[in-house]
Tab-separated table of C-alpha atoms in Angstrom:
chain	number	residue	atom	x	y	z
A	1	MET	CA	67.863	89.456	90.241
A	2	LYS	CA	70.965	87.353	90.366
A	3	GLN	CA	73.221	88.601	93.330
A	4	HIS	CA	77.055	87.832	92.442
A	5	TYR	CA	79.464	86.811	95.146
A	6	TYR	CA	80.971	90.302	95.115
A	7	GLN	CA	77.686	91.808	95.780
A	8	THR	CA	77.468	90.166	99.089
A	9	PRO	CA	78.395	91.903	102.543
A	10	GLY	CA	81.268	89.718	103.233
A	11	HIS	CA	83.163	90.106	100.082
A	12	VAL	CA	82.453	93.812	100.071
A	13	ILE	CA	83.959	94.232	103.620
A	14	THR	CA	87.046	92.008	102.732
A	15	ALA	CA	87.655	94.265	99.701
A	16	GLY	CA	87.265	97.235	101.636
A	17	VAL	CA	89.679	96.210	104.551
A	18	ILE	CA	92.178	93.685	102.905
A	19	LEU	CA	92.821	95.676	99.751
A	20	SER	CA	93.320	99.003	101.639
A	21	LEU	CA	95.851	97.253	104.035
A	22	VAL	CA	97.737	95.510	101.031
A	23	ASP	CA	98.135	98.902	99.368
A	24	ILE	CA	99.448	100.454	102.606
A	25	ILE	CA	102.058	97.600	103.097
A	26	ALA	CA	103.054	97.705	99.299
A	27	VAL	CA	103.587	101.581	99.434
A	28	ALA	CA	105.499	101.107	102.749
A	29	LEU	CA	107.903	98.596	101.402
A	30	ARG	CA	108.478	100.670	98.398
A	31	PHE	CA	109.626	103.608	100.324
A	32	ILE	CA	111.934	101.235	102.553
A	33	ALA	CA	113.355	99.871	99.274
A	34	ARG	CA	114.179	103.306	98.278
A	35	LYS	CA	115.760	104.129	101.671
A	36	LYS	CA	117.817	100.837	101.603
A	37	GLY	CA	118.951	101.449	98.085
A	38	ARG	CA	119.928	105.132	99.228
A	39	GLN	CA	117.776	106.450	96.336
A	40	GLU	CA	116.116	109.628	95.992
A	41	LEU	CA	112.437	109.747	96.570
A	42	LYS	CA	110.721	111.148	93.534
A	43	THR	CA	107.399	112.301	92.311
A	44	ASP	CA	106.431	108.533	91.316
A	45	ASP	CA	106.945	107.618	94.938
A	46	TRP	CA	105.081	110.559	96.454
A	47	LEU	CA	101.983	110.409	94.339
A	48	LEU	CA	101.183	106.921	95.617
A	49	LEU	CA	100.664	108.514	99.155
A	50	PRO	CA	97.407	110.148	98.115
A	51	ALA	CA	96.497	107.333	95.848
A	52	THR	CA	96.762	105.043	98.831
A	53	LEU	CA	94.843	107.380	101.279
A	54	LEU	CA	91.995	107.729	98.820
A	55	THR	CA	91.744	104.170	98.136
A	56	ALA	CA	91.504	103.657	101.829
A	57	GLY	CA	88.853	106.174	101.849
A	58	VAL	CA	86.998	104.294	99.236
A	59	GLY	CA	87.418	101.120	101.459
A	60	SER	CA	85.889	102.798	104.493
A	61	CYS	CA	82.887	103.870	102.412
A	62	LEU	CA	82.280	100.277	101.524
A	63	VAL	CA	82.579	99.024	105.100
A	64	PHE	CA	80.260	101.830	106.201
A	65	GLY	CA	77.557	101.005	103.471
A	66	VAL	CA	77.776	97.341	104.731
A	67	SER	CA	77.188	98.412	108.350
A	68	LYS	CA	74.101	100.252	107.375
A	69	GLU	CA	72.916	97.575	104.877
A	70	ALA	CA	73.389	99.888	101.909
A	71	PHE	CA	75.809	97.609	100.129
A	72	GLY	CA	75.373	93.929	99.612
A	73	TYR	CA	71.729	93.712	100.865
A	74	PRO	CA	68.517	93.324	99.082
A	75	GLU	CA	66.027	96.027	99.293
A	76	TYR	CA	63.514	96.176	102.331
A	77	SER	CA	60.223	95.405	101.256
A	78	THR	CA	57.777	98.590	101.043
A	79	SER	CA	55.128	100.170	99.081
A	80	ILE	CA	54.631	103.379	97.376
A	81	GLU	CA	51.388	104.034	99.331
A	82	ASN	CA	53.048	103.465	102.684
A	83	PRO	CA	56.727	103.541	102.340
A	84	SER	CA	58.918	102.408	105.115
A	85	GLN	CA	61.402	104.722	106.610
A	86	ASN	CA	63.972	101.930	106.874
A	87	ALA	CA	63.605	101.289	103.343
A	88	ILE	CA	63.899	104.849	102.158
A	89	TYR	CA	67.074	105.243	104.266
A	90	GLN	CA	68.359	101.993	102.817
A	91	MET	CA	67.838	103.111	99.227
A	92	SER	CA	69.017	106.697	99.739
A	93	THR	CA	72.291	105.786	101.635
A	94	PRO	CA	73.802	103.927	98.783
A	95	ILE	CA	73.348	106.495	96.322
A	96	LYS	CA	75.005	109.204	98.570
A	97	LEU	CA	77.885	106.720	99.123
A	98	GLU	CA	78.035	106.073	95.490
A	99	TRP	CA	78.413	109.749	94.667
A	100	SER	CA	81.100	110.264	97.428
A	101	ILE	CA	83.197	107.346	96.097
A	102	SER	CA	82.772	108.739	92.522
A	103	LEU	CA	84.394	111.896	93.722
A	104	LEU	CA	87.274	110.150	95.181
A	105	LEU	CA	88.003	107.674	92.250
A	106	PRO	CA	89.161	110.352	89.590
A	107	VAL	CA	91.671	111.777	91.914
A	108	ALA	CA	92.908	108.295	93.189
A	109	LEU	CA	93.271	106.925	89.976
A	110	ALA	CA	94.807	110.007	88.316
A	111	CYS	CA	97.555	109.863	91.047
A	112	THR	CA	98.243	106.358	90.226
A	113	LYS	CA	98.386	106.720	86.486
A	114	ALA	CA	100.646	109.834	87.012
A	115	SER	CA	103.005	107.785	89.069
A	116	PHE	CA	103.340	105.241	86.403
A	117	LEU	CA	104.367	108.120	83.906
A	118	PHE	CA	106.745	109.746	86.436
A	119	PHE	CA	108.145	106.306	86.851
A	120	TYR	CA	108.838	106.044	83.158
A	121	LYS	CA	110.417	109.439	83.415
A	122	ARG	CA	112.710	108.316	86.088
A	123	ILE	CA	114.088	105.547	83.603
A	124	PHE	CA	113.624	106.917	80.145
A	125	ALA	CA	113.950	110.829	80.586
A	126	THR	CA	117.178	111.384	78.716
A	127	GLY	CA	115.493	112.463	75.395
A	128	ILE	CA	113.591	115.535	74.974
A	129	GLN	CA	110.867	114.020	72.923
A	130	VAL	CA	110.278	111.030	75.280
A	131	ASN	CA	110.238	113.589	78.265
A	132	ARG	CA	107.718	115.934	76.319
A	133	LEU	CA	105.693	112.823	75.601
A	134	LEU	CA	105.463	111.618	79.276
A	135	MET	CA	104.768	115.064	80.578
A	136	GLY	CA	102.137	115.671	78.015
A	137	LEU	CA	100.229	112.469	79.176
A	138	VAL	CA	100.814	113.679	82.805
A	139	SER	CA	98.819	116.913	81.927
A	140	PHE	CA	96.089	115.001	80.099
A	141	VAL	CA	95.656	112.819	82.992
A	142	VAL	CA	95.286	115.758	85.329
A	143	MET	CA	92.670	117.323	82.972
A	144	TRP	CA	90.833	113.991	82.712
A	145	ALA	CA	90.598	113.872	86.480
A	146	ILE	CA	89.446	117.461	86.897
A	147	ALA	CA	86.809	116.982	84.149
A	148	PHE	CA	85.241	113.855	85.668
A	149	PHE	CA	85.419	115.219	89.212
A	150	LEU	CA	83.685	118.249	88.160
A	151	ALA	CA	81.006	116.229	85.899
A	152	THR	CA	80.334	113.992	89.070
A	153	LEU	CA	79.903	117.252	91.248
A	154	LEU	CA	77.642	119.175	89.020
A	155	CYS	CA	75.709	116.601	87.105
A	156	CYS	CA	71.971	116.578	87.557
A	157	LYS	CA	72.345	120.561	88.351
A	158	VAL	CA	74.260	120.164	91.481
A	159	MET	CA	74.637	116.586	92.621
A	160	VAL	CA	75.567	117.784	96.222
A	161	VAL	CA	71.954	119.219	96.454
A	162	PHE	CA	70.451	116.444	94.416
A	163	ILE	CA	71.199	113.710	96.623
A	164	TRP	CA	69.491	115.125	99.547
A	165	LYS	CA	66.037	115.054	97.544
A	166	PRO	CA	63.484	112.155	97.868
A	167	ILE	CA	64.504	108.837	96.666
A	168	SER	CA	61.987	109.101	93.853
A	169	GLU	CA	63.932	112.162	92.410
A	170	MET	CA	67.527	110.899	93.185
A	171	SER	CA	66.912	107.481	91.303
A	172	GLN	CA	66.119	109.302	88.120
A	173	CYS	CA	69.429	111.066	87.607
A	174	LEU	CA	70.528	108.813	84.717
A	175	PHE	CA	73.158	111.369	83.338
A	176	PHE	CA	75.161	110.526	86.524
A	177	LEU	CA	75.170	106.764	85.429
A	178	GLN	CA	76.289	107.873	82.033
A	179	VAL	CA	79.113	109.908	83.445
A	180	LEU	CA	80.217	106.955	85.365
A	181	VAL	CA	80.344	104.632	82.434
A	182	ALA	CA	82.164	107.258	80.322
A	183	PHE	CA	84.936	107.698	83.412
A	184	CYS	CA	85.433	103.901	83.246
A	185	ALA	CA	85.830	103.691	79.360
A	186	THR	CA	88.215	106.714	79.248
A	187	GLY	CA	90.278	105.455	82.174
A	188	PHE	CA	90.686	102.006	80.472
A	189	LEU	CA	91.934	103.700	77.249
A	190	ILE	CA	94.453	105.890	79.301
A	191	ASP	CA	95.729	102.834	81.001
A	192	LEU	CA	96.116	101.084	77.548
A	193	ILE	CA	98.280	103.898	76.419
A	194	ILE	CA	100.513	104.084	79.618
A	195	ILE	CA	101.150	100.322	79.594
A	196	SER	CA	102.197	100.202	75.918
A	197	ILE	CA	104.622	103.409	76.217
A	198	PRO	CA	107.804	101.317	77.211
A	199	ILE	CA	107.554	98.237	74.844
A	200	PRO	CA	108.420	99.783	71.591
A	201	LEU	CA	111.272	101.537	73.066
A	202	ILE	CA	112.781	98.452	74.630
A	203	TRP	CA	112.450	96.384	71.564
A	204	ARG	CA	114.403	98.751	69.450
A	205	LEU	CA	117.270	98.331	71.374
A	206	LYS	CA	120.202	95.982	70.433
A	207	LEU	CA	119.633	93.393	73.225
A	208	SER	CA	119.020	89.763	72.971
A	209	THR	CA	115.500	88.455	72.797
A	210	GLU	CA	115.747	87.084	76.358
A	211	GLN	CA	116.901	90.579	77.572
A	212	LYS	CA	114.064	92.250	75.766
A	213	LEU	CA	111.387	89.866	77.020
A	214	ALA	CA	112.856	90.331	80.745
A	215	SER	CA	112.775	94.192	80.457
A	216	SER	CA	109.293	94.207	78.919
A	217	GLY	CA	108.146	91.770	81.419
A	218	ALA	CA	109.054	94.193	84.124
A	219	PHE	CA	107.183	96.881	82.719
A	220	LEU	CA	104.131	94.820	81.889
A	221	LEU	CA	103.688	94.088	85.514
A	222	GLY	CA	101.307	97.104	85.333
A	223	ALA	CA	98.984	95.182	82.928
A	224	VAL	CA	97.210	94.042	85.953
A	225	THR	CA	95.736	97.452	86.248
A	226	LEU	CA	94.413	97.211	82.711
A	227	ALA	CA	92.804	93.963	83.622
A	228	ALA	CA	91.082	95.641	86.509
A	229	GLY	CA	90.049	98.508	84.540
A	230	LEU	CA	88.528	96.362	81.889
A	231	ALA	CA	86.604	94.068	84.457
A	232	ARG	CA	85.205	97.445	85.943
A	233	LEU	CA	84.261	98.887	82.646
A	234	ILE	CA	82.328	95.457	81.712
A	235	GLU	CA	80.738	95.514	85.010
A	236	SER	CA	79.683	99.300	84.831
A	237	VAL	CA	77.985	98.735	81.522
A	238	GLY	CA	76.022	95.869	83.073
A	239	PHE	CA	75.316	98.236	86.121
A	240	LEU	CA	73.896	100.808	83.799
A	241	GLY	CA	71.741	98.358	82.145
A	242	GLN	CA	70.263	97.124	85.486
A	243	ALA	CA	69.693	100.620	86.790
A	244	ASN	CA	67.516	101.196	83.478
A	245	ASP	CA	65.620	98.112	83.890
A	246	PRO	CA	62.537	98.457	86.258
A	247	LYS	CA	62.560	94.715	86.921
A	248	ASN	CA	65.984	94.712	88.314
A	249	ASP	CA	65.695	98.013	90.386
A	250	ASN	CA	67.378	96.856	93.534
A	251	ILE	CA	69.349	99.823	94.524
A	252	PRO	CA	71.614	98.566	97.185
A	253	VAL	CA	72.783	95.499	95.194
A	254	ASN	CA	73.101	97.279	91.892
A	255	ILE	CA	75.168	100.052	93.314
A	256	THR	CA	77.302	97.571	95.152
A	257	LEU	CA	78.561	96.169	91.851
A	258	TYR	CA	80.037	99.571	90.788
A	259	VAL	CA	81.614	100.430	94.017
A	260	TYR	CA	83.192	97.091	94.567
A	261	TRP	CA	84.896	97.181	91.187
A	262	GLY	CA	85.974	100.765	91.716
A	263	MET	CA	87.718	99.753	94.917
A	264	VAL	CA	89.294	96.785	93.148
A	265	GLU	CA	90.792	99.182	90.385
A	266	CYS	CA	92.014	101.758	92.753
A	267	SER	CA	93.751	99.017	94.917
A	268	VAL	CA	95.236	97.057	92.086
A	269	GLY	CA	96.523	100.157	90.355
A	270	VAL	CA	98.541	101.217	93.594
A	271	PHE	CA	99.799	97.633	94.036
A	272	ALA	CA	100.786	97.371	90.320
A	273	ALA	CA	102.799	100.612	90.576
A	274	CYS	CA	104.607	99.104	93.328
A	275	LEU	CA	105.476	95.789	91.681
A	276	PRO	CA	108.556	96.595	89.981
A	277	THR	CA	110.047	97.872	93.134
A	278	LEU	CA	108.688	95.013	95.327
A	279	GLN	CA	109.799	92.430	92.842
A	280	LEU	CA	113.481	93.343	93.089
A	281	PHE	CA	113.186	94.384	96.847
A	282	PHE	CA	112.280	90.673	97.640
A	283	ARG	CA	115.048	89.368	95.291
A	284	ARG	CA	117.311	91.676	97.440
A	285	MET	CA	118.306	93.653	94.224
A	286	THR	CA	117.450	97.276	93.450
A	287	TRP	CA	115.440	98.659	90.599
A	288	GLU	CA	117.714	101.411	90.218
A	289	ARG	CA	120.247	98.994	88.757
A	290	LEU	CA	118.026	98.342	86.047
A	291	ALA	CA	117.134	101.914	85.653
A	292	SER	CA	120.741	102.849	85.499
A	293	ARG	CA	121.458	100.346	82.762
A	294	THR	CA	118.275	101.353	80.823
A	295	ARG	CA	119.139	105.073	81.297
A	296	SER	CA	122.710	104.399	79.740
A	297	LEU	CA	120.943	102.633	76.809
A	298	PHE	CA	118.624	105.628	76.355
A	299	SER	CA	121.114	108.352	77.033
A	300	ALA	CA	120.082	110.370	73.840
A	301	GLN	CA	121.079	113.520	73.039
A	302	SER	CA	118.331	115.400	70.785
A	303	SER	CA	120.925	117.373	69.102
A	304	GLY	CA	122.781	114.517	67.769
A	305	ILE	CA	125.869	115.139	69.896
A	306	TYR	CA	127.298	112.398	71.899
A	307	HIS	CA	129.593	112.235	74.952
A	308	THR	CA	132.558	109.822	74.764
A	309	ASP	CA	133.223	107.337	77.277
A	310	SER	CA	136.195	105.169	78.558
A	311	ARG	CA	134.317	101.919	77.313
A	312	ILE	CA	132.337	100.762	74.304
A	313	ARG	CA	128.742	101.573	75.327
A	314	ASN	CA	125.158	101.790	73.475
A	315	ALA	CA	123.596	105.121	73.154
A	316	ILE	CA	119.973	105.875	71.925
A	317	HIS	CA	119.518	108.937	69.751
A	318	ILE	CA	115.960	110.109	69.506
A	319	ASP	CA	115.894	112.320	66.367
A	320	GLN	CA	113.125	114.635	65.220
A	321	THR	CA	111.130	111.981	63.630
A	322	SER	CA	110.935	110.059	66.959
A	323	HIS	CA	112.978	107.103	65.412
A	324	VAL	CA	115.305	105.271	67.906
A	325	ILE	CA	118.823	104.586	66.604
A	326	VAL	CA	121.362	102.430	68.338
A	327	ASN	CA	124.806	103.826	67.697
A	328	GLU	CA	127.801	101.817	69.001
A	329	LYS	CA	130.443	104.268	70.676
A	330	LYS	CA	134.058	103.885	70.664
A	331	SER	CA	136.344	104.811	73.505
A	332	ALA	CA	137.691	108.301	73.630
A	333	SER	CA	141.335	106.834	73.200
A	334	THR	CA	140.360	104.938	70.050
A	335	MET	CA	138.834	108.152	68.512
A	336	SER	CA	141.677	110.110	69.188
A	337	THR	CA	144.356	107.654	67.648
A	338	SER	CA	142.205	107.355	64.596
């Protein structure tokens, strides 16, 4: 079978080490930016700590797998009549590592997705309906992660027991592979929803087209996560097809495909979550300046009651039908004289 570049030992080790380091540096810079800006660390920041640690854990599994020739290496030659112990070990080890990584991925990706949602909450949480939408999605992401964690743990009766059985039995657990593909597909759909949330709100504002594009671009930086998720979904479907094809039954190489793209998606997600902060950090600006401006534009009051201000400003009222209405507010002195 054809072995792609990302199924080779060198690329697997590079992904495991370099991507982990990039995430650690990105999250560290995010915290430094918050401190320099004298901004409070909130849930969106703290969630990236477990996401980064779990991503580093996936990277460690990749490096360990290569060291044992479980990832990136073709199978050893052996026979059913006289199986080689080295070949049996090489075929069973990637399955165990794949299962371990598959338990880490739902938790890591859920932390990253929730971080995006809490970041939106930091910016847009001035209207009750927007807040409810975001918290509802956070709850859904948590349930999604729990569901696939348990499905991975308990598939094929109890997977933690199943993976210690002979390789002939381990390789027959096709339901596990179906769970992995379902996990990739649903994760991609969730990313699509998360990335699309801010755009309609921004384009309903009375801003110039240039300002709308700039604001949309800042939020669409997270679209790189969507691209990584789509790539992993496509490769995972191919992985399932190869696993079901006796002619391509090369366990170490096949599993390398899935775990490599799982690492890429985890790492890219953490880095993308830090991009808005890092972009402005390197420009010697603070994301909170944009957040403050956006918050003022979205300073909706669900009851329809508006506070007066000393200057003319825009306010967003999110009514019961979820329509966004921009109202020009006059100053308190003007209103009193009228």
